[in-house]
Every structure is written in C-alpha cells, then in structure tokens.
Amino acid sequence: MTPEMFIAAKAAQAIKALYGAEVEASTLQVSVTRKEFEGDFTLVVFPLLRMSHSTPENTGNAIGQWLKDNVPEISDFNCVKGFLNLLFSNVYWNGLFKEITTDPSFGNLPSTGKNIMVEFSSPNTNKPLHLGHIRNNLLGDSVSKLLKAAGNNVIKTTLVNDRGIHICKSMLAWQKVGEGATPASSGKKGDHLVGDMYVAFNDIYKKEVDELIAGGMSEDEAKKEAPSLKEAHLMLQKWEAGDKDVRDLWATMNGWVFEGFDQTYAALGIDFDKVYYEHDTYLLGKELVQEGLRKGVFVTDPDGSVWCDLTGDGLDRKIVQRSDGTSVYITQDLGTAEKRFSENSLDSHIYVVGNEQDYHFQVLKLILGKLGFAWADDIFHLSYGMVELPEGKMKSREGTVVDADDLIQKMYEEAKATSEESGKLADMTDEEKDKLYHMIGLGALKYFIIKVDPKKTMLFNPKESIDFNGNTGPFIQYTHARIRSILRKAQDKGICLDAAGLPEVALSAKEIRLIKILNTYPSKVGEAAAALSPAVIANYAYDLAKEFNQYYHDTPILKEENADTLMMRLVLIDAISAVLRKAMAILGIELPERM
RNA sequence: GGUUCCGUAGCUCAGCUGGAUAGAGCAACAGAUUUCUAAUCUGUGGGUCUAGGGUUCGAAUCCCUACGGGACUACCA
C-alpha cells in the first residue's frame, strides 16, 4: 500500500469519527507535500467542508489532530489554508525503506496476462534511416519495454515496405547508372547505396520532365509521360507477374538494404520478435472488401471502385479497392490487422506511426468497427510528432536530412572527446573504452529524443551537438557511475550490503525525500504505460538522479562512522542505482560502472 | 470545407486525471575541488502559461470562441 492510499484510508476513518460521514477513501486527494512546506504528504480538505460545515483551517486541524492521536505512523501535522500537511514518523520511513530495498522485484508490476503487439519502425527499402525514423524506433522500442514492465506480454513487430513503385525506381536507376556497384565493390552500406539509386532515379526523371516541358508539353502531362517513369511502371507489372529477372534484382537489392538496416538496428540496440514483409501482406484484405460489400458497409461505384462512406462520421469517403480491382494501402492494413488479431489472440495492438497518418488510423479503426470486429476498439495509434530542424522540416532535396548512421557516429565521437578530456579512463582497454563511448553517445541520443512527450513536435539542432550536461542521458549515466564507484569502494573495505538486517536508524530529510521518490517508481511505470509515454520515465529518472546528486554533495557516505547509518546509506544508494538502471533500461539506455 | 495535434522563461522542454508562491536544463552572470568521480553542486536575473469568455471555493490544467503554427483529408504508401 502506498503512503497516499494509507493516508486516504485513515483520513476516511477520521471523517467518519468526527463528522459521521462515509467517504470513499479513493476519492480523497492526497499528494506529496510541496517542498516549501513542512510535511510529507498533504490532504486537500476543501472538498470535505460540506461534511464538516466548518472553515478549512478548523476542518484540517481537527482531522490532523485525530490522525496524530489515532495513527501511530503519523507523528505530526500542520494546516495551511485548506491543506493538511502530515508528517510520518521515522519508524514509518524505516519500514517503507526496508520494503523497497528487500523486494527483489520492486518496480515490476504484476502480470496483466494481456498480449499486446507493438508495430514500429516499418521502413521503406528505398531510403536509409534518418532522424525521424530514430524517433519512431526509439519510441516503439521503449514503449514495448514499458508495457512489458507494466506486466504485459509484448510482441514487437515491424512491417517492411519492400515492394511497390518506389523500389522499382531504385532498381531501374541501378540498371541505368549503377555500373554494377554492390555494397562490397563500392564500400557503401547497402541501404545507402540503394538510397543513392533512388535519388539518381529522381534526377533522371526530373531531367526528362524538363525536356518534355521544353518540348511544349504541359507539366502534368510531362510528369506522367516521362519514359523512366513508364519503365518503372512496366517493371512493377513484371514484378507482380513474377518475372524472374526483376524478382532476382529485387531480392538482391533488398538484401543489401536489409543488411544495412540490420547494422543500424544493432547500433541502436533494437530488435523485433516478428518481421512482416509487405510483399507477403499486400494482397491481404481483399476478402474483407467482399465481406464489407455483402454487409453493405462498402459500396461499388459505376467504374467498379469500392468505397466506404464515412461522411456520417464527419469524415470523407474512403476508397478501399481501385477500379482495376487492385487493393490500396488501407486494404492491406485491414487485412493485416485481422490476420494479427486472429493469429496471436491479441488484447491490443499499438501502431507507432507519425502523426501525418492520424487520419489514416482514424479511418482504419472506423472501418474495422463497421465490419463488425469487436477488437476495433483495441487498436491504438501511438501518434508522434515530427522531428524538425531550426529551419523546419528535413528535406532531402535541400540535403538537410539527418542520417541515422551519421548521427550515431557523431554522438560516439562526442562521447569519446568528452571522456578523453576528463582523463578518467586511462587504465581501460581500447575495447572497454569503445563500448563505453558507444553507451554514452547512444544514451545521450536516446534520452534527448525520448524525454520529449511523444505527441509533440520536437526540435533538433544539428549545429549544437546534443548536450552531455543537465537533463541528459549522460547526466544519469554519470550519477550511476558515481554510485557504483562508492559501492565498489565499500566492497573493497569488506562491507557486504545487508538490507534485511538493517536496524532502525535516524533518517535525514534528504534521505526521506529519496525514499519517497524511489517509492513512486512503480506508480510511474503504471502511469507511463497507461499514457504510452516513456517520457514520463525519462523525467522520473532525471528527478531521482538530480536528487541523489544533491544528497551526494553534502552527505559523506563512506566517511560515516556509525556502522548502521553507513549501511543504511549504502543500501539506499544501491537501491537508487538499481531503480535508475530499471528506469533507463525501459528507455533502452545502459548505465556504466564508471565513466 | 472537414479531421486532428500543438501554443508555458531568450532557446529546448516538464507540469495538464483541477489544488498552496508555475518548474528544470541550456545560454548569461557570481560562487563551490586538501574531501566518496566538477559530465557535479549552490546562487542571481529571466513568465500577461497565445487571447477572451465559461464552470469552480480554486484553472497552465476542464469547456467554448478567436488567433497563431503543423499534419492529414490521393484509384501514393
């Protein structure tokens, strides 16, 4: 039971004893006392005035007095305006401290038994990953970990967009201007090589369009008539017909891309439980179109195209099948969702996709509901904001796209430079250093992105490197390294941590604050999971680390002469380091032993 | 036209299931190392929480309107 719940329950008893009124404890408002006031927890008394028929001060004082007299854990109180501040006794804090430090599964929420699928990343195979994808990947990965910590079974998945006209464009350009280059021959990472081919196609295409316009054609017509585009369409038809040469090239070039992606995923520390490929799923959903027609959910237009009328829901008409009988993007999404729910007995399915697709998911959910699937309510679009540069959106045409591999490398270099400057790691092997720089650089990058509320558009300034001071990943990593250093020294002195055997000791105000913050960790996990917001965990970890650093600054730990107090402090900081590790693990950030 | 998200310090962001005097970091300035890691800590300055109305004992938080910014509304994916 949390202290808040404890107080609420006791306060309900007080109200019954004093005013004869029955109050549901869960309706009482109890919060941590603001630090300007004296107290541990605060009961808001305003809502109770209709029972006491008295002033806020009198009501607060009466309840406070009753609690002090009848609840041994509550040692004192004061009432400011309508806020009843309650102080817990040292015995109480010792008890809570022991509960936290002796529970090996502290922070892991009880199992919900629910199966949740999280789809994220879902890359195109014609472009290397950039900063926007990094936000997607980090969010998806950390939300998965968060939901797991909150007691769910999580299946991480991705849908690789590996077919379609855009892939044919890259293939065509490779045939025309690629000169047989392979990742091995060119020394380029596969995804970058194919990305270059996609850019090359657009150059060719643009040149052709310009020439056609110069020859007197209208722009719209020129865009349709450019020979390279026609060739790409022809190639797509061949692909769909299963033409061996086209399929072979497609498989080869996709192989290069996947190899490149795998490297980036590995560098980010991200993996998936199930990978779906669009070439396997793009035909799904056609039966659902027929089913929708039978049920009268969809209608056929004179030209044969199939639509769903959503005007009654305040939206537009949505096409679900083209007049030539082929399916559109949403059709396969309908089919894929149906397949996933029926195959995995899912309780919930979360799509981590940028907010430019808000409309799409609104439509998807509506249509699934209209088709009669009860689980339509169990799909969630975790819609995140764009990552913008100071001058606005990233534009490949203007060369402002921040490449994922470059950025990861840059962060590594920054971490290396900062570490070398400090000169603390002279005795480490090169291998250890390399691992550490990667940990710090990646920690800075991940934290920078995850600490922002997912739904907000966020800004990244490539000219200013991501900070290592203040509210950052390395700050928390550094805090952890400091704690571990003390614990190592304690161990060298032959001290064994013994949380269970710790007798009652006097706790300082700072120590009580730290225990309070530690104690809120499980509820933060629950809160963050409910909101699908790892940012909540990031900010929690920062608060805890900051509080520790203040404590560290003015409280000597190893110099403490009283053996019990020394032990209490070691157990306390050990618990802090453990919670920091758990919290940061949810964000996919590792914490070093030293740095 | 419709749908939807956002607007808090010079900058980047917390706080938003209503509670006390709206918080951090960065940047600026002033300090703290014979001491467990200075990637740290302490202090100073910095605010019409876009605006206006409403609900309430109480609103940055909830509701309405306006303004400003973004995204979507393709027989693209």
XYZ file of C-alpha atoms (C1' of nucleotides) in Angstrom:
672
model
C 0.000 0.000 0.000
C 1.348 3.382 -0.947
C 1.592 6.093 1.704
C -1.024 8.095 -0.184
C -3.502 5.240 -0.023
C -2.665 4.677 3.617
C -3.403 8.294 4.488
C -6.595 8.324 2.465
C -7.851 5.243 4.297
C -7.041 6.702 7.697
C -8.487 10.086 6.782
C -11.727 8.385 5.794
C -11.843 6.882 9.273
C -11.172 10.285 10.792
C -14.019 11.845 8.829
C -16.391 9.124 9.941
C -15.360 9.517 13.574
C -15.503 13.327 13.512
C -18.437 14.059 11.222
C -20.263 10.755 10.912
C -19.936 10.836 7.130
C -18.999 7.882 4.940
C -16.314 8.756 2.397
C -14.757 6.520 -0.192
C -11.023 6.656 0.571
C -10.139 6.661 -3.119
C -11.947 9.983 -3.595
C -9.720 11.811 -1.137
C -6.923 13.881 -2.586
C -3.517 13.090 -1.131
C -0.272 14.291 -2.671
C 3.370 14.702 -1.793
C 3.859 17.899 0.176
C 5.484 20.695 -1.784
C 8.956 21.280 -0.560
C 8.281 24.849 0.613
C 6.042 23.430 3.332
C 6.751 21.214 6.252
C 5.295 17.764 5.880
C 5.488 14.513 3.950
C 2.050 14.194 2.434
C -0.800 16.630 2.074
C -4.516 16.036 2.321
C -6.628 18.602 0.473
C -9.502 19.484 2.796
C -11.600 21.798 0.614
C -13.835 19.012 -0.687
C -14.562 17.925 2.894
C -16.075 21.215 4.027
C -19.601 20.162 3.107
C -19.289 17.403 5.708
C -17.580 19.380 8.429
C -19.655 22.549 7.955
C -16.658 24.458 9.196
C -13.727 26.514 7.934
C -10.855 24.847 6.057
C -8.476 25.547 8.954
C -10.753 24.058 11.606
C -11.522 21.028 9.491
C -7.869 20.422 8.693
C -6.768 20.827 12.261
C -9.496 18.525 13.537
C -8.617 15.778 11.086
C -4.907 16.295 11.689
C -5.343 16.002 15.432
C -7.431 12.855 15.082
C -4.814 11.272 12.816
C -1.969 12.204 15.139
C -3.844 10.715 18.106
C -5.030 7.545 16.414
C -2.424 6.636 13.811
C 0.993 5.735 15.224
C 2.740 6.247 11.865
C 1.673 9.879 11.741
C 3.846 11.925 14.051
C 2.701 15.489 13.425
C 0.636 17.804 11.270
C 0.091 21.408 10.296
C -2.648 23.048 8.348
C -2.066 25.900 5.925
C -5.222 27.286 4.352
C -7.049 24.176 3.196
C -4.017 21.956 3.049
C -3.380 19.488 5.823
C 0.291 18.569 5.870
C 1.096 15.328 7.636
C 4.418 14.094 8.875
C 5.295 10.453 9.087
C 7.419 9.083 11.878
C 10.927 7.821 11.429
C 9.653 4.289 12.134
C 7.340 4.540 9.192
C 10.090 5.600 6.795
C 12.364 2.846 8.017
C 9.608 0.364 7.335
C 8.957 1.657 3.831
C 12.669 1.748 3.139
C 13.005 -1.882 4.098
C 10.054 -2.844 1.953
C 11.620 -1.229 -1.085
C 15.143 -2.475 -0.574
C 14.335 -6.073 0.256
C 11.878 -6.654 -2.589
C 13.895 -8.068 -5.489
C 11.050 -7.478 -7.920
C 10.495 -3.873 -6.850
C 9.238 -1.848 -9.786
C 7.894 -4.756 -11.810
C 4.156 -4.531 -11.967
C 2.026 -7.673 -11.545
C 1.201 -9.547 -14.722
C -1.896 -8.432 -16.582
C -1.895 -11.565 -18.745
C -2.519 -9.367 -21.785
C -0.937 -9.802 -25.183
C -0.003 -6.564 -26.835
C 1.508 -6.210 -30.281
C 3.555 -3.121 -30.967
C 4.342 -2.269 -34.556
C 7.074 0.254 -35.169
C 9.921 1.213 -37.489
C 8.235 -0.131 -40.647
C 10.861 1.253 -43.013
C 10.853 1.818 -46.742
C 13.601 -0.082 -48.511
C 14.493 2.817 -50.745
C 15.815 5.173 -48.112
C 18.350 4.855 -45.322
C 17.012 5.563 -41.837
C 17.055 9.188 -40.724
C 16.334 11.156 -37.587
C 12.571 10.781 -37.953
C 12.955 7.002 -38.057
C 15.141 7.191 -34.983
C 12.319 8.773 -33.037
C 9.963 6.098 -34.294
C 12.357 3.266 -33.449
C 13.238 4.574 -30.013
C 9.626 5.222 -29.128
C 8.459 1.840 -30.347
C 11.234 0.006 -28.588
C 10.813 1.852 -25.300
C 7.036 1.639 -25.332
C 7.408 -2.109 -25.799
C 9.740 -2.310 -22.828
C 7.472 -0.065 -20.821
C 4.426 -2.219 -21.462
C 6.437 -5.260 -20.512
C 7.489 -3.645 -17.238
C 3.814 -2.899 -16.651
C 3.104 -6.634 -16.724
C 2.072 -7.290 -20.315
C 3.264 -9.811 -22.870
C 4.614 -7.770 -25.715
C 5.265 -8.753 -29.309
C 7.484 -6.286 -31.136
C 6.842 -6.241 -34.827
C 7.584 -4.308 -37.974
C 6.158 -4.234 -41.459
C 8.834 -3.768 -44.081
C 7.645 -1.786 -47.043
C 9.622 -3.782 -49.584
C 7.564 -3.605 -52.768
C 5.928 -1.041 -54.959
C 6.794 1.583 -57.491
C 9.439 3.260 -55.333
C 11.504 0.090 -55.164
C 11.293 -0.285 -58.927
C 12.640 3.238 -59.316
C 15.765 2.364 -57.355
C 16.163 -0.857 -59.331
C 15.809 0.949 -62.623
C 18.370 3.587 -61.697
C 20.781 0.888 -60.636
C 20.433 -0.752 -64.059
C 20.907 2.571 -65.845
C 23.618 4.318 -63.857
C 24.620 1.915 -61.109
C 27.513 0.470 -63.109
C 27.117 -2.811 -61.318
C 28.034 -1.334 -57.935
C 27.456 -3.527 -54.888
C 27.960 -2.676 -51.244
C 31.143 -4.717 -51.356
C 32.519 -3.088 -54.508
C 31.560 0.465 -53.554
C 32.269 0.249 -49.847
C 28.851 1.749 -49.192
C 26.373 0.461 -46.694
C 23.632 -1.349 -48.633
C 20.775 0.905 -47.607
C 22.779 3.973 -48.540
C 23.720 2.542 -51.920
C 20.079 1.811 -52.743
C 19.043 5.187 -51.358
C 21.519 6.818 -53.733
C 19.937 4.938 -56.616
C 16.532 6.266 -55.620
C 17.922 9.776 -55.689
C 19.562 9.021 -59.048
C 16.233 7.957 -60.442
C 14.643 11.215 -59.445
C 17.453 13.118 -61.163
C 16.884 11.206 -64.373
C 13.149 11.626 -64.090
C 13.338 15.333 -63.432
C 15.615 15.851 -66.423
C 13.183 14.022 -68.663
C 10.250 16.030 -67.388
C 12.127 19.278 -68.007
C 12.951 18.205 -71.544
C 9.338 17.298 -72.265
C 8.139 20.618 -70.930
C 10.736 22.392 -73.046
C 9.310 20.477 -75.988
C 5.920 22.046 -75.356
C 4.224 19.549 -73.071
C 2.251 20.629 -70.012
C 3.806 19.908 -66.652
C 1.132 17.452 -65.551
C 1.387 15.541 -68.769
C 5.174 15.544 -68.716
C 5.172 14.060 -65.238
C 3.081 11.165 -66.482
C 4.820 10.705 -69.810
C 8.471 10.679 -68.695
C 9.950 7.464 -70.157
C 11.783 6.433 -66.979
C 8.550 6.513 -65.012
C 6.848 4.403 -67.617
C 9.720 1.982 -67.418
C 9.341 1.813 -63.645
C 5.654 1.043 -64.003
C 6.472 -1.661 -66.505
C 8.942 -3.098 -64.055
C 6.318 -3.118 -61.309
C 3.981 -5.045 -63.594
C 6.740 -7.543 -64.290
C 7.406 -7.819 -60.566
C 3.751 -8.567 -59.895
C 3.759 -11.117 -62.689
C 6.726 -12.803 -61.038
C 9.249 -12.092 -63.799
C 12.410 -13.900 -62.780
C 14.984 -11.248 -63.694
C 13.069 -8.492 -61.969
C 12.449 -10.600 -58.915
C 16.109 -11.577 -58.733
C 17.298 -7.991 -58.856
C 14.629 -7.027 -56.341
C 15.758 -9.750 -53.959
C 19.397 -8.780 -54.353
C 18.903 -5.090 -53.765
C 16.514 -5.635 -50.862
C 19.140 -7.942 -49.384
C 21.638 -5.086 -49.437
C 19.153 -2.799 -47.745
C 18.311 -5.292 -45.032
C 21.968 -5.830 -44.300
C 22.362 -2.081 -43.879
C 19.256 -1.780 -41.732
C 20.419 -4.605 -39.529
C 23.604 -2.696 -38.801
C 21.659 0.413 -37.859
C 19.251 -1.560 -35.698
C 22.170 -3.239 -33.989
C 23.812 0.121 -33.357
C 20.575 1.371 -31.819
C 20.148 -1.824 -29.813
C 16.781 -2.594 -31.357
C 15.258 -5.861 -32.488
C 11.897 -7.378 -33.354
C 10.040 -10.522 -32.407
C 8.236 -10.781 -35.743
C 9.010 -9.168 -39.059
C 6.321 -8.860 -41.699
C 7.129 -8.033 -45.304
C 4.752 -6.137 -47.422
C 5.247 -8.456 -50.380
C 3.551 -11.073 -48.192
C 0.770 -8.855 -46.924
C -0.160 -6.511 -49.755
C -2.808 -8.844 -51.104
C -4.461 -9.311 -47.732
C -7.737 -7.613 -47.084
C -9.405 -8.328 -50.390
C -11.750 -10.828 -48.782
C -12.657 -8.165 -46.253
C -13.672 -5.922 -49.140
C -16.060 -8.636 -50.330
C -17.338 -9.126 -46.821
C -17.887 -5.388 -46.475
C -19.837 -5.336 -49.708
C -22.038 -8.219 -48.527
C -22.703 -6.438 -45.251
C -23.461 -3.196 -47.015
C -20.598 -1.417 -45.304
C -18.941 -0.692 -48.667
C -20.461 0.376 -51.951
C -19.341 -0.089 -55.560
C -19.156 2.945 -57.815
C -20.144 2.680 -61.506
C -16.476 2.403 -62.515
C -16.033 -0.624 -60.259
C -14.073 1.061 -57.438
C -15.148 0.203 -53.907
C -15.701 2.851 -51.232
C -16.621 3.225 -47.617
C -18.803 6.197 -46.851
C -17.620 7.858 -43.662
C -19.430 11.153 -44.099
C -21.777 10.120 -41.316
C -18.746 10.059 -39.026
C -17.628 13.505 -40.068
C -15.002 12.224 -42.492
C -14.895 11.771 -46.262
C -15.471 8.788 -48.497
C -12.569 6.371 -48.442
C -11.549 4.138 -51.321
C -10.758 0.542 -50.358
C -10.318 -1.022 -53.788
C -9.334 0.532 -57.111
C -11.484 0.293 -60.204
C -8.989 -2.180 -61.671
C -9.577 -4.475 -58.707
C -6.217 -3.896 -57.008
C -6.031 -3.058 -53.346
C -4.857 0.198 -51.827
C -2.739 0.709 -48.739
C -5.580 0.697 -46.252
C -6.908 -2.557 -47.680
C -3.774 -4.393 -46.713
C -3.811 -2.723 -43.314
C -7.326 -4.024 -42.734
C -6.211 -7.495 -43.724
C -3.016 -7.374 -41.727
C -4.845 -6.265 -38.589
C -7.376 -9.064 -38.963
C -4.594 -11.596 -39.512
C -2.628 -10.422 -36.487
C -5.579 -10.428 -34.120
C -6.750 -13.863 -35.178
C -3.274 -15.419 -35.184
C -1.945 -14.002 -31.927
C -5.013 -13.677 -29.690
C -4.119 -10.070 -29.077
C -5.743 -7.926 -26.448
C -4.367 -4.821 -28.003
C -2.381 -3.620 -30.988
C -0.359 -0.436 -30.976
C 0.884 1.220 -34.142
C 3.803 3.573 -33.646
C 3.409 5.834 -36.655
C 3.924 9.556 -37.201
C 1.066 11.978 -36.785
C 0.860 12.604 -40.516
C -1.126 9.366 -40.558
C -3.646 10.329 -37.887
C -6.404 10.422 -40.463
C -5.455 7.036 -41.845
C -5.721 5.354 -38.470
C -8.938 7.081 -37.644
C -10.348 5.648 -40.855
C -8.832 2.221 -40.244
C -10.405 1.955 -36.832
C -13.780 3.134 -38.054
C -13.876 0.700 -40.940
C -12.831 -2.238 -38.772
C -15.630 -1.300 -36.392
C -18.135 -1.136 -39.228
C -17.001 -4.560 -40.412
C -18.071 -5.827 -37.028
C -14.736 -6.610 -35.396
C -15.081 -6.157 -31.663
C -11.333 -5.613 -31.363
C -11.504 -2.447 -33.455
C -11.530 -0.625 -30.132
C -8.304 -2.358 -29.136
C -6.106 -0.820 -31.781
C -4.223 2.323 -30.832
C -2.293 4.691 -32.976
C 0.647 5.985 -30.970
C 0.953 9.152 -32.952
C 4.190 11.025 -32.520
C 5.245 14.428 -33.770
C 7.799 15.200 -36.401
C 11.406 15.946 -35.619
C 12.122 19.344 -37.076
C 15.262 21.331 -37.720
C 15.570 25.011 -36.818
C 14.673 25.863 -40.411
C 11.710 23.476 -40.461
C 11.174 20.009 -41.864
C 14.041 17.910 -43.126
C 14.144 17.964 -46.909
C 16.166 15.527 -48.931
C 16.162 17.938 -51.851
C 17.941 20.503 -49.725
C 20.243 17.952 -48.216
C 19.086 18.671 -44.668
C 18.145 15.093 -43.838
C 19.946 13.952 -40.713
C 21.141 10.433 -41.427
C 20.771 7.930 -38.605
C 24.162 6.269 -39.052
C 25.954 9.613 -39.242
C 24.238 10.858 -36.121
C 25.045 7.722 -34.127
C 28.659 8.038 -35.219
C 28.757 11.724 -34.317
C 27.436 11.015 -30.836
C 30.110 8.368 -30.401
C 32.798 10.902 -31.337
C 31.386 13.469 -28.916
C 31.345 10.947 -26.103
C 34.895 9.974 -26.913
C 36.119 13.558 -26.919
C 34.447 14.375 -23.615
C 35.730 11.209 -21.967
C 39.273 11.731 -23.165
C 39.222 15.283 -21.923
C 38.304 14.098 -18.432
C 41.170 11.632 -18.456
C 39.492 9.307 -16.003
C 39.668 6.197 -18.111
C 43.382 5.842 -18.693
C 43.512 2.294 -17.352
C 40.741 0.954 -19.586
C 41.407 -1.252 -22.576
C 40.532 0.094 -26.005
C 37.716 -2.399 -26.215
C 36.221 -1.222 -22.927
C 36.544 2.394 -23.990
C 34.892 1.723 -27.308
C 31.965 0.084 -25.583
C 31.670 2.950 -23.125
C 31.754 5.691 -25.767
C 29.020 3.922 -27.631
C 26.985 3.580 -24.451
C 27.328 7.268 -23.635
C 26.795 8.592 -27.141
C 23.746 6.434 -27.641
C 22.491 7.265 -24.152
C 22.658 10.965 -24.964
C 20.840 10.497 -28.259
C 18.149 8.208 -26.909
C 17.447 10.309 -23.851
C 17.341 13.505 -25.902
C 14.598 12.061 -28.053
C 12.652 10.042 -25.523
C 12.393 12.708 -22.842
C 10.042 14.706 -25.035
C 6.343 13.910 -24.901
C 5.776 11.674 -27.968
C 2.893 13.614 -29.380
C 4.799 16.868 -29.528
C 6.762 18.052 -32.483
C 10.355 18.262 -31.343
C 13.304 20.271 -32.476
C 16.783 19.064 -33.242
C 19.558 21.497 -33.988
C 22.401 19.748 -35.826
C 24.707 22.706 -35.254
C 24.515 22.359 -31.498
C 25.572 18.896 -30.519
C 23.359 17.042 -28.087
C 24.310 18.056 -24.578
C 26.031 15.863 -22.003
C 25.220 18.150 -19.070
C 21.967 18.892 -17.300
C 18.809 16.979 -18.128
C 20.532 14.416 -20.338
C 21.281 10.732 -20.619
C 24.955 11.113 -19.681
C 23.958 13.023 -16.522
C 22.043 9.969 -15.363
C 24.792 7.632 -16.519
C 27.315 9.703 -14.614
C 25.172 9.620 -11.496
C 25.045 5.865 -11.743
C 28.812 5.618 -12.202
C 29.307 7.732 -9.079
C 27.113 5.450 -7.024
C 28.793 2.333 -8.326
C 32.165 3.805 -7.510
C 31.182 4.260 -3.877
C 29.769 0.766 -3.715
C 32.987 -0.670 -5.161
C 34.995 1.138 -2.529
C 32.696 -0.164 0.184
C 33.139 -3.660 -1.137
C 36.915 -3.210 -1.109
C 36.592 -2.352 2.547
C 34.880 -5.690 3.039
C 31.393 -4.324 3.598
C 28.550 -6.577 2.470
C 25.230 -4.900 1.818
C 22.540 -6.211 4.133
C 19.196 -4.517 3.602
C 17.203 -7.104 5.527
C 19.313 -6.922 8.651
C 19.312 -3.149 8.891
C 18.074 -1.866 12.265
C 16.047 1.326 12.592
C 18.202 4.390 12.040
C 17.525 8.111 12.024
C 16.828 9.328 8.504
C 17.625 12.815 7.290
C 15.157 14.943 5.346
C 17.133 14.310 2.158
C 17.109 10.587 2.758
C 13.365 10.622 3.301
C 12.961 12.564 0.062
C 14.970 9.938 -1.783
C 12.898 7.140 -0.285
C 9.737 8.964 -1.335
C 10.964 9.283 -4.896
C 12.041 5.645 -5.013
C 8.652 4.674 -3.698
C 6.825 6.385 -6.549
C 8.659 4.368 -9.200
C 6.077 1.583 -9.621
C 3.229 4.048 -9.986
C 5.283 5.998 -12.527
C 5.650 2.830 -14.583
C 1.895 2.365 -14.456
C 1.250 5.974 -15.346
C 3.728 5.938 -18.217
C 2.321 2.678 -19.587
C -1.231 3.981 -19.445
C -0.173 7.079 -21.323
C 2.173 5.153 -23.666
C 4.756 7.764 -22.770
C 8.319 6.702 -21.960
C 8.984 10.414 -21.444
C 7.383 10.034 -18.015
C 10.065 7.502 -17.087
C 12.842 9.678 -18.508
C 11.787 12.648 -16.424
C 11.407 10.459 -13.359
C 14.942 9.143 -13.745
C 16.220 12.685 -14.042
C 14.431 13.768 -10.869
C 15.868 10.845 -8.971
C 19.397 11.404 -10.282
C 19.242 15.123 -9.528
C 18.041 14.457 -6.017
C 20.844 11.977 -5.483
C 23.490 14.395 -6.696
C 22.339 16.983 -4.174
C 22.426 14.371 -1.445
C 25.838 13.194 -2.580
C 27.175 16.706 -2.467
C 26.564 17.311 1.217
C 26.373 13.867 2.752
C 29.562 11.877 3.162
C 28.772 8.210 2.820
C 31.929 6.196 3.263
C 33.185 8.562 5.966
C 30.185 7.867 8.156
C 31.341 6.333 11.423
C 28.095 4.896 12.704
C 28.016 1.418 11.149
C 24.211 1.267 10.901
C 23.940 4.689 9.287
C 26.726 3.792 6.886
C 24.906 0.595 5.974
C 21.623 2.465 5.528
C 23.284 4.927 3.169
C 24.930 2.211 1.132
C 21.675 0.292 0.869
C 19.918 3.499 -0.105
C 22.298 4.441 -2.898
C 22.367 0.846 -4.092
C 18.588 0.970 -4.367
C 18.837 4.264 -6.249
C 21.297 2.794 -8.721
C 19.047 -0.230 -9.215
C 15.972 1.887 -9.906
C 17.958 4.103 -12.268
C 19.047 1.001 -14.160
C 15.494 -0.300 -14.375
C 14.076 3.023 -15.464
C 16.762 3.619 -18.061
C 16.501 0.029 -19.292
C 12.925 0.851 -20.245
C 14.334 3.600 -22.434
C 16.896 1.208 -23.868
C 19.755 3.074 -22.185
C 22.531 1.239 -20.393
C 24.290 2.666 -17.356
C 28.050 2.261 -16.957
C 30.012 1.202 -13.865
C 32.332 4.117 -14.415
C 32.789 6.955 -16.844
C -14.795 22.911 -46.325
C -13.717 18.665 -42.872
C -10.500 15.824 -39.298
C -6.609 16.276 -35.878
C -2.294 17.846 -32.924
C 0.360 21.819 -30.788
C 0.967 27.076 -28.343
C 4.358 27.560 -20.806
C 11.224 31.877 -19.396
C 15.746 34.319 -24.820
C 16.162 28.717 -26.504
C 14.809 23.308 -25.560
C 11.321 21.090 -22.565
C 8.493 19.397 -17.626
C 3.921 20.298 -15.091
C -2.172 19.108 -17.840
C -6.965 12.579 -14.323
C -8.287 20.932 -11.351
C -5.151 22.492 -5.601
C -0.575 26.223 -1.998
C 4.187 31.235 -4.417
C 4.080 27.696 -12.496
C 9.419 24.180 -12.507
C 14.093 22.075 -14.857
C 18.099 22.222 -18.388
C 20.734 25.320 -21.893
C 22.537 30.242 -22.563
C 24.315 34.807 -19.146
C 26.440 36.269 -14.569
C 28.534 35.091 -9.463
C 30.372 31.137 -6.454
C 31.974 25.791 -4.592
C 37.654 20.859 -5.560
C 43.473 19.333 0.725
C 37.057 15.576 0.621
C 33.097 9.121 -1.904
C 34.125 10.996 -9.949
C 33.316 19.127 -11.201
C 29.753 15.003 -17.280
C 28.611 17.575 -10.294
C 26.672 21.202 -6.728
C 24.999 26.383 -4.828
C 23.160 31.233 -6.015
C 21.273 35.685 -9.256
C 18.380 37.551 -13.121
C 14.526 35.851 -16.514
C 6.792 34.497 -17.018
C 0.105 38.518 -19.253
C 1.244 29.801 -19.061
C -1.275 32.971 -27.159
C -6.025 35.969 -26.189
C -11.062 36.358 -24.409
C -15.179 34.169 -22.052
C -17.329 29.991 -19.004
C -17.547 26.072 -14.951
C -15.421 26.048 -9.756
C -14.105 27.620 -3.074
C -9.789 27.179 -6.558
C -7.887 26.870 -13.774
C -1.399 26.485 -17.138
C -4.677 22.053 -16.369
C -11.717 21.113 -17.855
C -15.483 23.540 -21.618
C -16.493 27.283 -25.596
C -14.714 31.018 -29.044
C -10.882 33.506 -31.526
C -5.754 33.937 -33.083
C -1.117 31.617 -34.464
C 1.676 27.142 -36.175
C 1.917 21.935 -38.041
C -0.104 17.467 -40.231
C -3.819 14.928 -42.871
C -8.197 14.934 -45.994
C -4.679 10.740 -53.426
C -7.660 4.990 -57.648
C 0.615 7.115 -53.236
C 2.417 4.069 -49.376
